[in-house]
Short mmCIF file of C-alpha atoms in Angstrom, two decimals:
data_model
loop_
_atom_site.label_atom_id
_atom_site.label_comp_id
_atom_site.label_asym_id
_atom_site.label_seq_id
_atom_site.Cartn_x
_atom_site.Cartn_y
_atom_site.Cartn_z
CA UNK A 1 41.44 -21.69 4.87
CA UNK A 2 40.00 -18.78 2.90
CA UNK A 3 37.73 -21.11 0.95
CA UNK A 4 36.30 -22.50 4.18
CA UNK A 5 35.48 -19.00 5.44
CA UNK A 6 33.85 -18.20 2.12
CA UNK A 7 31.72 -21.36 2.19
CA UNK A 8 30.58 -20.54 5.73
CA UNK A 9 30.11 -16.82 5.35
CA UNK A 10 28.31 -16.73 1.99
CA UNK A 11 25.20 -18.66 3.13
CA UNK A 12 25.01 -16.54 6.28
CA UNK A 13 25.19 -13.30 4.29
CA UNK A 14 22.54 -14.50 1.84
CA UNK A 15 20.27 -15.62 4.69
CA UNK A 16 20.71 -12.28 6.46
CA UNK A 17 19.90 -10.40 3.25
CA UNK A 18 16.67 -12.37 2.81
CA UNK A 19 15.63 -11.83 6.43
CA UNK A 20 16.23 -8.10 6.09
CA UNK A 21 14.22 -7.97 2.86
CA UNK A 22 11.30 -9.92 4.33
CA UNK A 23 11.07 -7.70 7.42
CA UNK A 24 11.62 -4.33 5.73
CA UNK A 25 7.98 -3.44 5.02
CA UNK A 26 8.14 -0.46 7.39
CA UNK A 27 10.93 1.00 5.27
CA UNK A 28 9.23 0.44 1.92
CA UNK A 29 5.95 2.00 3.13
CA UNK A 30 7.67 5.37 3.67
CA UNK A 31 6.56 7.68 0.83
CA UNK A 32 9.37 9.02 -1.33
CA UNK A 33 7.25 11.92 -2.57
CA UNK A 34 3.63 13.06 -2.94
CA UNK A 35 3.13 10.82 -5.98
CA UNK A 36 3.32 7.66 -3.82
CA UNK A 37 1.94 8.83 -0.47
CA UNK A 38 -0.98 6.42 -0.08
CA UNK A 39 -2.13 7.81 3.29
CA UNK A 40 -2.25 11.36 1.92
CA UNK A 41 -4.28 10.25 -1.10
CA UNK A 42 -6.74 8.37 1.12
CA UNK A 43 -7.26 11.59 3.08
CA UNK A 44 -7.78 13.58 -0.14
CA UNK A 45 -10.47 11.14 -1.27
CA UNK A 46 -12.13 11.34 2.17
CA UNK A 47 -12.17 15.15 2.04
CA UNK A 48 -13.77 15.12 -1.42
CA UNK A 49 -16.37 12.51 -0.38
CA UNK A 50 -17.33 14.47 2.74
CA UNK A 51 -17.78 17.56 0.54
CA UNK A 52 -19.74 15.37 -1.91
CA UNK A 53 -17.52 16.57 -4.74
CA UNK A 54 -17.69 13.36 -6.76
CA UNK A 55 -15.53 14.52 -9.67
CA UNK A 56 -12.76 15.57 -7.30
CA UNK A 57 -13.19 12.30 -5.39
CA UNK A 58 -12.76 10.25 -8.57
CA UNK A 59 -9.66 12.24 -9.54
CA UNK A 60 -8.23 11.75 -6.05
CA UNK A 61 -9.09 8.03 -6.32
CA UNK A 62 -7.10 7.81 -9.59
CA UNK A 63 -4.09 9.35 -7.85
CA UNK A 64 -4.59 6.98 -4.91
CA UNK A 65 -4.77 3.98 -7.23
CA UNK A 66 -1.61 5.08 -9.07
CA UNK A 67 0.22 5.53 -5.76
CA UNK A 68 -0.93 2.11 -4.56
CA UNK A 69 0.11 0.41 -7.82
CA UNK A 70 3.54 2.01 -7.44
CA UNK A 71 3.81 0.84 -3.83
CA UNK A 72 2.86 -2.75 -4.70
CA UNK A 73 6.11 -3.15 -6.62
CA UNK A 74 8.07 -2.00 -3.57
CA UNK A 75 6.14 -4.04 -1.02
CA UNK A 76 5.61 -7.30 -2.90
CA UNK A 77 8.51 -9.16 -1.29
CA UNK A 78 7.99 -7.99 2.29
CA UNK A 79 4.18 -8.15 2.61
CA UNK A 80 1.83 -11.10 2.27
CA UNK A 81 -0.09 -11.38 -0.97
CA UNK A 82 -3.46 -11.47 0.84
CA UNK A 83 -2.72 -8.12 2.49
CA UNK A 84 -1.96 -6.56 -0.88
CA UNK A 85 -5.09 -8.09 -2.37
CA UNK A 86 -7.21 -6.81 0.55
CA UNK A 87 -6.23 -3.20 -0.03
CA UNK A 88 -6.60 -3.58 -3.79
CA UNK A 89 -10.16 -4.89 -3.35
CA UNK A 90 -11.03 -2.07 -0.95
CA UNK A 91 -9.90 0.45 -3.55
CA UNK A 92 -11.96 -1.30 -6.24
CA UNK A 93 -15.08 -1.18 -4.05
CA UNK A 94 -14.30 2.46 -3.25
CA UNK A 95 -14.27 3.24 -6.97
CA UNK A 96 -17.72 1.67 -7.34
CA UNK A 97 -19.06 3.68 -4.42
CA UNK A 98 -17.66 6.87 -5.95
CA UNK A 99 -19.21 6.11 -9.34
CA UNK A 100 -22.56 5.55 -7.62
CA UNK A 101 -22.08 8.74 -5.56
CA UNK A 102 -22.68 6.65 -2.43
CA UNK A 103 -21.28 8.68 0.45
CA UNK A 104 -21.73 6.06 3.18
CA UNK A 105 -20.35 3.25 1.02
CA UNK A 106 -17.34 5.35 0.07
CA UNK A 107 -16.62 6.24 3.70
CA UNK A 108 -16.86 2.58 4.72
CA UNK A 109 -14.41 1.54 2.00
CA UNK A 110 -12.08 4.43 2.84
CA UNK A 111 -12.00 3.27 6.46
CA UNK A 112 -11.29 -0.30 5.33
CA UNK A 113 -8.53 0.86 2.96
CA UNK A 114 -6.96 2.99 5.66
CA UNK A 115 -7.02 0.06 8.10
CA UNK A 116 -5.45 -2.23 5.49
CA UNK A 117 -2.74 0.36 4.88
CA UNK A 118 -1.89 0.77 8.56
CA UNK A 119 -1.86 -3.00 9.16
CA UNK A 120 0.21 -3.78 6.08
CA UNK A 121 3.12 -5.96 7.14
CA UNK A 122 2.15 -6.41 10.78
#
């Protein structure tokens, strides 16, 4: 009798665990500190770009990239790979715009990165 319950319950528990993992992107996006707050770092880069402080913008971009790389490991099982790749590419293009001191290009890529971040997992 106990073995039958175990054989029935175990697959259900495993299935439930996988469903919870796959739909938990909202939980994993919550920053656990300033070192992995992607939205805050996007705003810091935007502030530096608007002030045309390119050195500060590149430093803020490095922090943003580090925060994003940290978040990828948390989000990789609950978010589609294309969504992760989209934000990664936006950040790469943003870095190029910052190196070229291209204000309009940087603002465009910041808007794209912010949109990717908000839509992640939807």
